[in-house]
Amino acid sequence: ATDITWWHGMAGRNGEVINEVAQKFNASQTACALTPVSKGTYEEALASGIAAFRSGEQPNILQVFDAGAATIINAKGAVIPAEDLITKAGYTFDRNAFIDGVRNFYADADGKFVGMPFNTSAPIMYVNDEALKKAGVEAPKTWEEFEAIAPKLKEAGYIPLVQSQLTWQFTENFFSRNNIQFATNNNGYDSVVDTQLKVTDPNLVMMFDKLKAWADEGYFAYYGAGWNDNQKMFEENKAALWIGSSGSFGGLTKTTQMPFSADFLPYWGSIKGAGTSSFIGGAALFAMSGKTDEENKCVADFFQFLTSPEIQVFYHEATGYVAITKAAYEMAKKEGYYEKTPAAEVGIKQLMLPAGEWSKGYRLGFYPQIREIMEREYGRIFANEVSVKDAFDTIEKEGNELLARFAKTDG
Ligand SMILES: O=P(O)(O)OC[C@H](O)CO
């Protein structure tokens, strides 16, 4: 058999499911043998993949998260567009088979899929049903509704709100859910040259002023940039609402101590046109170049295998990442999966909400590094070291410097 390798950035339950997917592929045919290798986090997988490409030791397949899309797509000669690879192997590729939110994020300007969407998620609100019952309140649809119920949740003995990624959930997806422009040049899609962040937007500054005020009142708690530190408070029945990834659903069903449900990421009722779909989260798979025809054929076979409704439904149900094709979504519905587990449908429903002008995606160079600047400044906000306005001035200035540098090296 032809050996191919798949580097990824998943751990825990989601890492185990990757191994199960690879085993299923290997059992389904004899021509190719796929080996998945965990490279740590999403950030580490991207860095290892790019470094390996430079030294000619790249894997066949590299998983790259949403924030790294511009980096991998602009890395000259590093990848073969998924669509080209698949059609060259003799398969037909139907862009319309994929759900709407998935179609733009990893595609080029002509809509050609460069990355193969794989684990697609949405940032959703997990709801501690016990806490809401005790407080006698309903899950909020808007942040205004959250403000109204937060005192009651606190009185009932809970931290009203926690979240796990202020960059993805409260920055990038603040822009999508409230339908506000995130960056110039069509959120970066039109050109990498002269693209600038718009994070000093008064609405975003307002969101973080609110978060800081909520933290001071005891309505919101921030345990740092670590995903798990924040998720733990929900799992241990200490927090009422947790903003997490739909892709955490599979793990959560095994670790959470109380009954929970899920709902959409709230938006601001006061912002005109808000309530649009969110950007997709998670990651896509990229076929690295410099490999033999036999290996590329195996990668195409694997991509084809991954989009089959059966595998999509298996992966969706095991993890909580959404079904990326319409056929798989229909199959899960027909099985009655969402009647049994309505929380598992929230992510896909949020991605299928009407899209706004600014909810389709973004494409920004050095974006993982820009996220690091954000995390640093957000930490300083909650440590009372900087005002929200000053923090965003810094993020915009340093972020724009990185964007300008990216345009020079890769644009
Ligand atoms: O936890 P995931 O896989 O849904 O990913 C969340 C974000 O999209 C990461 O950038």
Coordinates of C-alpha atoms and ligand atoms in Angstrom, one line a residue:
A1 CA 0.0 0.0 0.0
T2 CA 1.0 3.6 -0.5
D3 CA 1.8 5.3 2.9
I4 CA 0.5 8.8 3.6
T5 CA 0.7 10.9 6.7
W6 CA -1.7 13.4 8.3
W7 CA -0.5 16.0 10.8
H8 CA -3.1 17.4 13.0
G9 CA -3.6 19.6 16.1
M10 CA -6.2 17.7 18.1
A11 CA -6.0 16.1 21.5
G12 CA -8.4 14.5 24.0
R13 CA -11.6 12.9 22.8
N14 CA -11.3 14.7 19.4
G15 CA -7.8 13.3 18.9
E16 CA -9.1 9.8 19.5
V17 CA -11.8 10.3 16.9
I18 CA -9.2 11.3 14.3
N19 CA -7.5 7.9 14.9
E20 CA -10.9 6.2 14.5
V21 CA -11.5 8.1 11.2
A22 CA -8.0 6.9 9.9
Q23 CA -8.7 3.3 10.9
K24 CA -12.0 3.4 9.1
F25 CA -10.3 4.7 5.9
N26 CA -7.6 2.1 6.2
A27 CA -10.2 -0.7 6.7
S28 CA -12.3 0.5 3.7
Q29 CA -9.6 -0.1 1.0
T30 CA -6.1 -1.7 0.5
A31 CA -4.3 0.8 -1.8
C32 CA -3.4 3.4 0.8
A33 CA -2.3 3.4 4.4
L34 CA -3.0 6.6 6.4
T35 CA -1.1 7.5 9.6
P36 CA -2.4 10.4 11.7
V37 CA 0.2 12.2 13.8
S38 CA -0.7 14.7 16.6
K39 CA 1.5 17.8 16.5
G40 CA 0.0 19.4 19.6
T41 CA -2.2 22.4 19.3
Y42 CA -3.6 24.0 16.1
E43 CA -0.9 26.6 16.3
E44 CA 1.9 24.0 16.7
A45 CA 0.5 21.9 13.8
L46 CA 0.6 24.9 11.5
A47 CA 4.1 25.9 12.6
S48 CA 5.5 22.4 12.3
G49 CA 3.8 21.9 8.9
I50 CA 5.3 25.2 7.5
A51 CA 8.8 24.4 8.9
A52 CA 8.6 20.9 7.5
F53 CA 7.7 22.2 4.1
R54 CA 10.7 24.5 4.1
S55 CA 13.0 21.5 4.8
G56 CA 11.2 19.2 2.3
E57 CA 9.8 17.0 5.1
Q58 CA 6.1 17.9 4.9
P59 CA 3.4 15.4 5.6
N60 CA 0.8 14.6 2.8
I61 CA -2.0 16.3 4.7
L62 CA -1.8 19.2 7.2
Q63 CA -4.7 20.3 9.3
V64 CA -4.8 24.1 9.5
F65 CA -7.2 26.0 11.7
D66 CA -9.4 29.0 10.7
A67 CA -6.9 31.6 12.0
G68 CA -4.1 30.1 9.8
A69 CA -6.0 30.1 6.5
A70 CA -4.2 33.1 5.0
T71 CA -0.8 31.7 6.2
I72 CA -1.2 28.4 4.4
I73 CA -3.1 29.6 1.4
N74 CA -0.4 32.3 0.7
A75 CA 2.6 30.1 1.4
K76 CA 3.8 29.9 -2.2
G77 CA 3.9 26.4 -3.7
A78 CA 3.1 24.7 -0.3
V79 CA -0.3 23.2 -1.2
I80 CA -2.2 21.7 -4.0
P81 CA -5.8 23.1 -4.0
A82 CA -8.1 20.3 -2.7
E83 CA -10.4 20.8 -5.7
D84 CA -7.6 20.2 -8.2
L85 CA -6.3 17.2 -6.4
I86 CA -9.8 15.6 -6.2
T87 CA -10.7 16.2 -9.9
K88 CA -7.3 15.0 -11.1
A89 CA -8.0 11.7 -9.3
G90 CA -11.1 11.4 -11.4
Y91 CA -13.8 12.4 -8.9
T92 CA -16.3 15.2 -9.6
F93 CA -16.3 18.0 -7.1
D94 CA -19.6 19.7 -6.3
R95 CA -19.1 23.0 -4.4
N96 CA -22.8 23.2 -3.8
A97 CA -22.8 19.9 -1.9
F98 CA -21.4 21.9 1.0
I99 CA -23.3 24.0 3.5
D100 CA -23.1 27.7 2.9
G101 CA -20.8 28.8 5.8
V102 CA -18.2 26.3 4.6
R103 CA -17.9 27.5 1.0
N104 CA -16.0 30.7 1.4
F105 CA -13.6 30.2 4.3
Y106 CA -10.9 28.1 2.7
A107 CA -11.6 29.0 -1.0
D108 CA -9.7 31.3 -3.4
A109 CA -11.1 34.4 -5.0
D110 CA -12.8 32.3 -7.7
G111 CA -14.5 30.1 -5.1
K112 CA -12.2 27.1 -5.7
F113 CA -11.7 25.1 -2.6
V114 CA -8.0 25.3 -1.6
G115 CA -8.5 23.6 1.7
M116 CA -10.7 20.6 2.2
P117 CA -13.2 21.6 5.0
F118 CA -13.0 19.0 7.7
N119 CA -13.8 19.8 11.3
T120 CA -16.2 22.7 11.1
S121 CA -17.5 24.3 14.2
A122 CA -19.5 27.3 15.4
P123 CA -19.1 29.2 18.7
I124 CA -22.2 28.4 20.6
M125 CA -23.7 29.0 24.1
Y126 CA -23.9 25.9 26.3
V127 CA -26.6 26.2 28.9
N128 CA -26.6 24.7 32.4
D129 CA -30.3 23.7 32.7
E130 CA -30.1 23.2 36.4
A131 CA -28.7 26.7 37.0
L132 CA -31.3 28.4 34.8
K133 CA -34.1 26.5 36.5
K134 CA -32.9 27.5 40.0
A135 CA -32.7 31.1 39.0
G136 CA -36.1 30.9 37.2
V137 CA -34.8 32.4 33.9
E138 CA -34.7 31.5 30.2
A139 CA -31.5 31.2 28.1
P140 CA -30.7 34.7 26.6
K141 CA -30.9 35.3 22.9
T142 CA -29.3 38.7 23.1
W143 CA -26.7 40.3 25.4
E144 CA -29.3 42.6 26.7
E145 CA -31.3 39.6 27.8
F146 CA -28.1 38.3 29.4
E147 CA -27.7 41.5 31.4
A148 CA -31.2 41.2 32.7
I149 CA -30.8 37.6 34.0
A150 CA -27.2 37.8 35.2
P151 CA -28.1 39.1 38.7
K152 CA -30.5 36.2 39.2
L153 CA -28.0 33.6 38.1
K154 CA -25.4 35.1 40.5
E155 CA -28.0 35.1 43.3
A156 CA -28.7 31.4 42.6
G157 CA -25.0 30.8 43.3
Y158 CA -23.5 30.5 39.8
I159 CA -21.0 32.4 37.8
P160 CA -23.4 33.7 35.1
L161 CA -21.0 33.6 32.1
V162 CA -17.7 32.0 31.1
Q163 CA -16.2 31.6 27.7
S164 CA -13.1 29.8 26.2
Q165 CA -11.6 32.0 23.5
L166 CA -12.1 35.8 23.6
T167 CA -10.5 36.0 20.1
W168 CA -12.6 33.5 18.2
Q169 CA -15.9 34.0 20.2
F170 CA -15.9 37.6 21.3
T171 CA -13.8 39.3 18.6
E172 CA -14.0 37.6 15.2
N173 CA -17.5 36.3 15.8
F174 CA -18.6 39.5 17.4
F175 CA -18.1 40.9 13.9
S176 CA -20.0 38.1 12.2
R177 CA -23.0 37.8 14.6
N178 CA -23.5 41.5 14.7
N179 CA -22.7 41.9 11.0
I180 CA -20.0 44.5 11.3
Q181 CA -16.9 44.9 9.1
F182 CA -13.8 43.3 10.8
A183 CA -11.0 44.5 8.3
T184 CA -10.7 46.6 5.2
N185 CA -10.4 45.1 1.7
N186 CA -13.6 43.1 2.2
N187 CA -12.3 41.5 5.5
G188 CA -9.0 40.9 3.8
Y189 CA -10.4 38.7 1.0
D190 CA -9.8 41.2 -1.8
S191 CA -6.1 41.8 -1.1
V192 CA -3.4 41.2 1.4
V193 CA -1.9 44.6 0.5
D194 CA -2.9 47.6 2.7
T195 CA -5.4 45.6 4.7
Q196 CA -6.1 47.0 8.1
L197 CA -8.0 45.8 11.2
K198 CA -11.1 47.7 12.3
V199 CA -10.9 46.5 16.0
T200 CA -11.3 50.0 17.4
D201 CA -14.9 49.9 16.1
P202 CA -17.0 51.5 18.9
N203 CA -19.3 48.5 19.0
L204 CA -16.5 46.1 19.8
V205 CA -15.1 48.5 22.3
M206 CA -18.6 48.6 23.9
M207 CA -18.7 44.7 24.0
F208 CA -15.4 44.6 25.9
D209 CA -16.4 47.5 28.2
K210 CA -19.5 45.4 29.0
L211 CA -17.4 42.3 29.6
K212 CA -15.1 44.2 32.0
A213 CA -18.1 45.7 33.8
W214 CA -19.7 42.3 34.1
A215 CA -16.4 40.8 35.4
D216 CA -16.4 43.6 38.1
E217 CA -20.0 42.8 39.1
G218 CA -19.4 39.1 39.2
Y219 CA -21.5 38.3 36.2
F220 CA -18.6 37.1 34.0
A221 CA -15.4 35.3 35.0
Y222 CA -12.1 35.2 33.0
Y223 CA -9.6 32.5 33.9
G224 CA -7.1 33.4 31.2
A225 CA -6.5 32.3 27.6
G226 CA -6.6 28.6 28.4
W227 CA -9.6 26.9 26.9
N228 CA -9.9 24.2 29.6
D229 CA -9.6 26.5 32.6
N230 CA -12.8 28.2 31.5
Q231 CA -14.7 25.1 30.3
K232 CA -14.0 23.4 33.7
M233 CA -16.2 25.8 35.5
F234 CA -19.2 24.8 33.4
E235 CA -18.4 21.1 33.6
E236 CA -18.2 21.3 37.4
N237 CA -21.6 22.9 37.6
K238 CA -20.2 26.3 38.8
A239 CA -21.1 28.4 35.7
A240 CA -24.5 28.9 34.2
L241 CA -23.5 29.7 30.6
W242 CA -20.4 28.7 28.7
I243 CA -19.5 30.0 25.3
G244 CA -17.7 27.1 23.7
S245 CA -17.2 25.3 20.4
S246 CA -19.9 23.0 18.9
G247 CA -16.9 20.7 18.5
S248 CA -16.7 20.4 22.3
F249 CA -20.0 18.6 22.4
G250 CA -18.7 15.1 22.2
G251 CA -16.2 15.6 25.0
L252 CA -18.7 17.6 27.1
T253 CA -21.3 14.8 27.2
K254 CA -18.6 12.6 28.9
T255 CA -17.4 15.2 31.4
T256 CA -20.3 17.4 32.4
Q257 CA -21.9 16.7 35.8
M258 CA -25.4 18.2 35.1
P259 CA -27.9 18.3 32.3
F260 CA -27.1 20.9 29.7
S261 CA -28.6 22.3 26.4
A262 CA -27.3 24.7 23.9
D263 CA -28.3 27.8 22.0
F264 CA -26.8 30.4 19.6
L265 CA -24.0 32.8 20.5
P266 CA -25.9 35.9 21.7
Y267 CA -25.7 39.2 19.7
W268 CA -26.7 42.7 20.6
G269 CA -30.4 43.6 20.0
S270 CA -29.3 47.2 19.9
I271 CA -27.1 46.8 16.8
K272 CA -29.1 47.2 13.6
G273 CA -28.9 44.1 11.3
A274 CA -27.3 41.9 14.0
G275 CA -28.2 38.2 14.5
T276 CA -26.5 37.0 11.3
S277 CA -24.6 33.7 10.9
S278 CA -21.2 33.1 12.5
F279 CA -17.9 32.4 10.8
I280 CA -17.0 28.8 10.8
G281 CA -14.4 27.6 13.3
G282 CA -12.4 24.5 13.5
A283 CA -10.0 23.6 10.7
A284 CA -9.5 22.3 7.1
L285 CA -7.2 19.8 5.6
F286 CA -4.5 20.9 3.1
A287 CA -2.8 18.6 0.6
M288 CA 0.9 19.5 0.7
S289 CA 2.8 19.6 -2.6
G290 CA 6.0 17.8 -3.5
K291 CA 4.5 14.4 -3.2
T292 CA 4.3 11.5 -5.7
D293 CA 1.2 11.0 -7.9
E294 CA 0.4 7.7 -6.0
E295 CA 0.4 9.6 -2.7
N296 CA -1.7 12.5 -4.1
K297 CA -4.2 10.0 -5.4
C298 CA -4.4 8.5 -1.9
V299 CA -5.0 11.9 -0.4
A300 CA -7.8 12.5 -2.9
D301 CA -9.3 9.1 -2.0
F302 CA -9.2 10.1 1.6
F303 CA -10.8 13.5 1.0
Q304 CA -13.5 11.8 -1.0
F305 CA -14.0 9.2 1.8
L306 CA -14.3 12.1 4.4
T307 CA -17.1 13.8 2.6
S308 CA -19.3 10.6 2.3
P309 CA -22.4 11.1 4.3
E310 CA -21.7 8.1 6.5
I311 CA -18.3 9.3 7.6
Q312 CA -19.6 12.9 8.0
V313 CA -22.4 11.7 10.3
F314 CA -20.1 9.4 12.3
Y315 CA -17.6 12.3 12.8
H316 CA -20.4 14.8 13.6
E317 CA -22.0 12.6 16.2
A318 CA -18.7 11.6 17.8
T319 CA -17.4 15.1 18.2
G320 CA -20.0 17.8 17.7
Y321 CA -18.3 19.3 14.7
V322 CA -21.0 20.0 12.2
A323 CA -21.9 18.0 9.1
I324 CA -20.2 19.9 6.3
T325 CA -22.4 18.6 3.5
K326 CA -26.1 19.0 3.0
A327 CA -26.5 15.3 2.4
A328 CA -24.9 14.4 5.7
Y329 CA -27.0 16.9 7.6
E330 CA -30.1 15.4 6.0
M331 CA -28.9 11.9 7.0
A332 CA -28.4 12.9 10.6
K333 CA -31.9 14.5 10.6
K334 CA -33.5 11.4 9.1
E335 CA -31.9 9.2 11.8
G336 CA -33.7 11.3 14.4
Y337 CA -30.3 12.3 15.9
Y338 CA -31.4 15.9 16.7
E339 CA -34.7 14.7 18.3
K340 CA -32.6 12.8 20.8
T341 CA -29.8 15.5 21.1
P342 CA -31.1 18.9 20.1
A343 CA -27.9 20.6 21.4
A344 CA -25.9 18.9 18.6
E345 CA -27.9 20.8 15.9
V346 CA -27.3 24.3 17.3
G347 CA -23.9 24.7 15.6
I348 CA -25.1 23.9 12.1
K349 CA -28.2 25.9 12.5
Q350 CA -26.1 29.0 13.6
L351 CA -24.0 28.5 10.5
M352 CA -27.1 28.4 8.3
L353 CA -28.7 31.6 9.7
P354 CA -29.1 34.3 7.0
A355 CA -25.6 35.6 6.2
G356 CA -24.9 39.3 6.5
E357 CA -22.4 41.2 4.4
W358 CA -19.8 40.7 7.1
S359 CA -20.5 37.2 8.3
K360 CA -19.0 35.2 5.6
G361 CA -15.4 35.0 6.8
Y362 CA -12.1 36.9 6.9
R363 CA -8.6 36.3 5.5
L364 CA -5.8 38.0 7.4
G365 CA -2.1 37.3 7.3
F366 CA -0.1 36.4 10.4
Y367 CA -3.5 36.1 12.1
P368 CA -2.3 33.5 14.7
Q369 CA 0.2 36.1 15.8
I370 CA -2.5 38.8 15.9
R371 CA -4.5 36.6 18.2
E372 CA -1.5 36.5 20.5
I373 CA -1.5 40.3 20.7
M374 CA -5.2 40.2 21.5
E375 CA -4.8 37.6 24.2
R376 CA -2.1 39.6 25.8
E377 CA -4.1 42.8 25.8
Y378 CA -7.3 41.1 26.9
G379 CA -5.4 39.7 29.9
R380 CA -4.3 43.2 30.8
I381 CA -7.9 44.5 30.6
F382 CA -9.1 42.0 33.1
A383 CA -6.0 42.6 35.3
N384 CA -6.9 46.3 35.4
E385 CA -3.7 47.2 33.7
V386 CA -5.1 48.9 30.6
S387 CA -8.4 50.5 29.5
V388 CA -10.5 48.7 26.9
K389 CA -10.0 51.6 24.4
D390 CA -6.2 51.7 24.9
A391 CA -6.0 47.9 24.5
F392 CA -7.8 48.0 21.2
D393 CA -5.6 51.0 20.0
T394 CA -2.6 48.8 20.7
I395 CA -4.1 45.7 19.0
E396 CA -5.0 47.7 15.9
K397 CA -1.6 49.3 15.7
E398 CA 0.5 46.1 16.3
G399 CA -1.9 44.0 14.2
N400 CA -1.7 46.4 11.3
E401 CA 2.1 46.3 11.5
L402 CA 1.9 42.5 11.2
L403 CA -0.5 42.7 8.3
A404 CA 1.8 45.1 6.5
R405 CA 4.8 42.8 7.1
F406 CA 2.7 39.8 5.7
A407 CA 1.9 41.7 2.6
K408 CA 5.6 42.3 2.0
T409 CA 6.7 38.7 2.5
D410 CA 3.7 36.8 1.0
G411 CA 1.4 39.2 -0.8
Ligands
LIG1 O1 -12.3 24.4 19.0 P1 -12.5 24.5 17.5 O2 -11.9 23.3 16.8 O3 -14.0 24.6 17.2 O4 -11.8 25.8 16.9 C1 -12.1 27.0 17.5 C2 -11.4 28.1 16.7 O5 -12.0 28.1 15.4 C3 -10.0 27.9 16.6 O6 -9.4 29.0 15.9

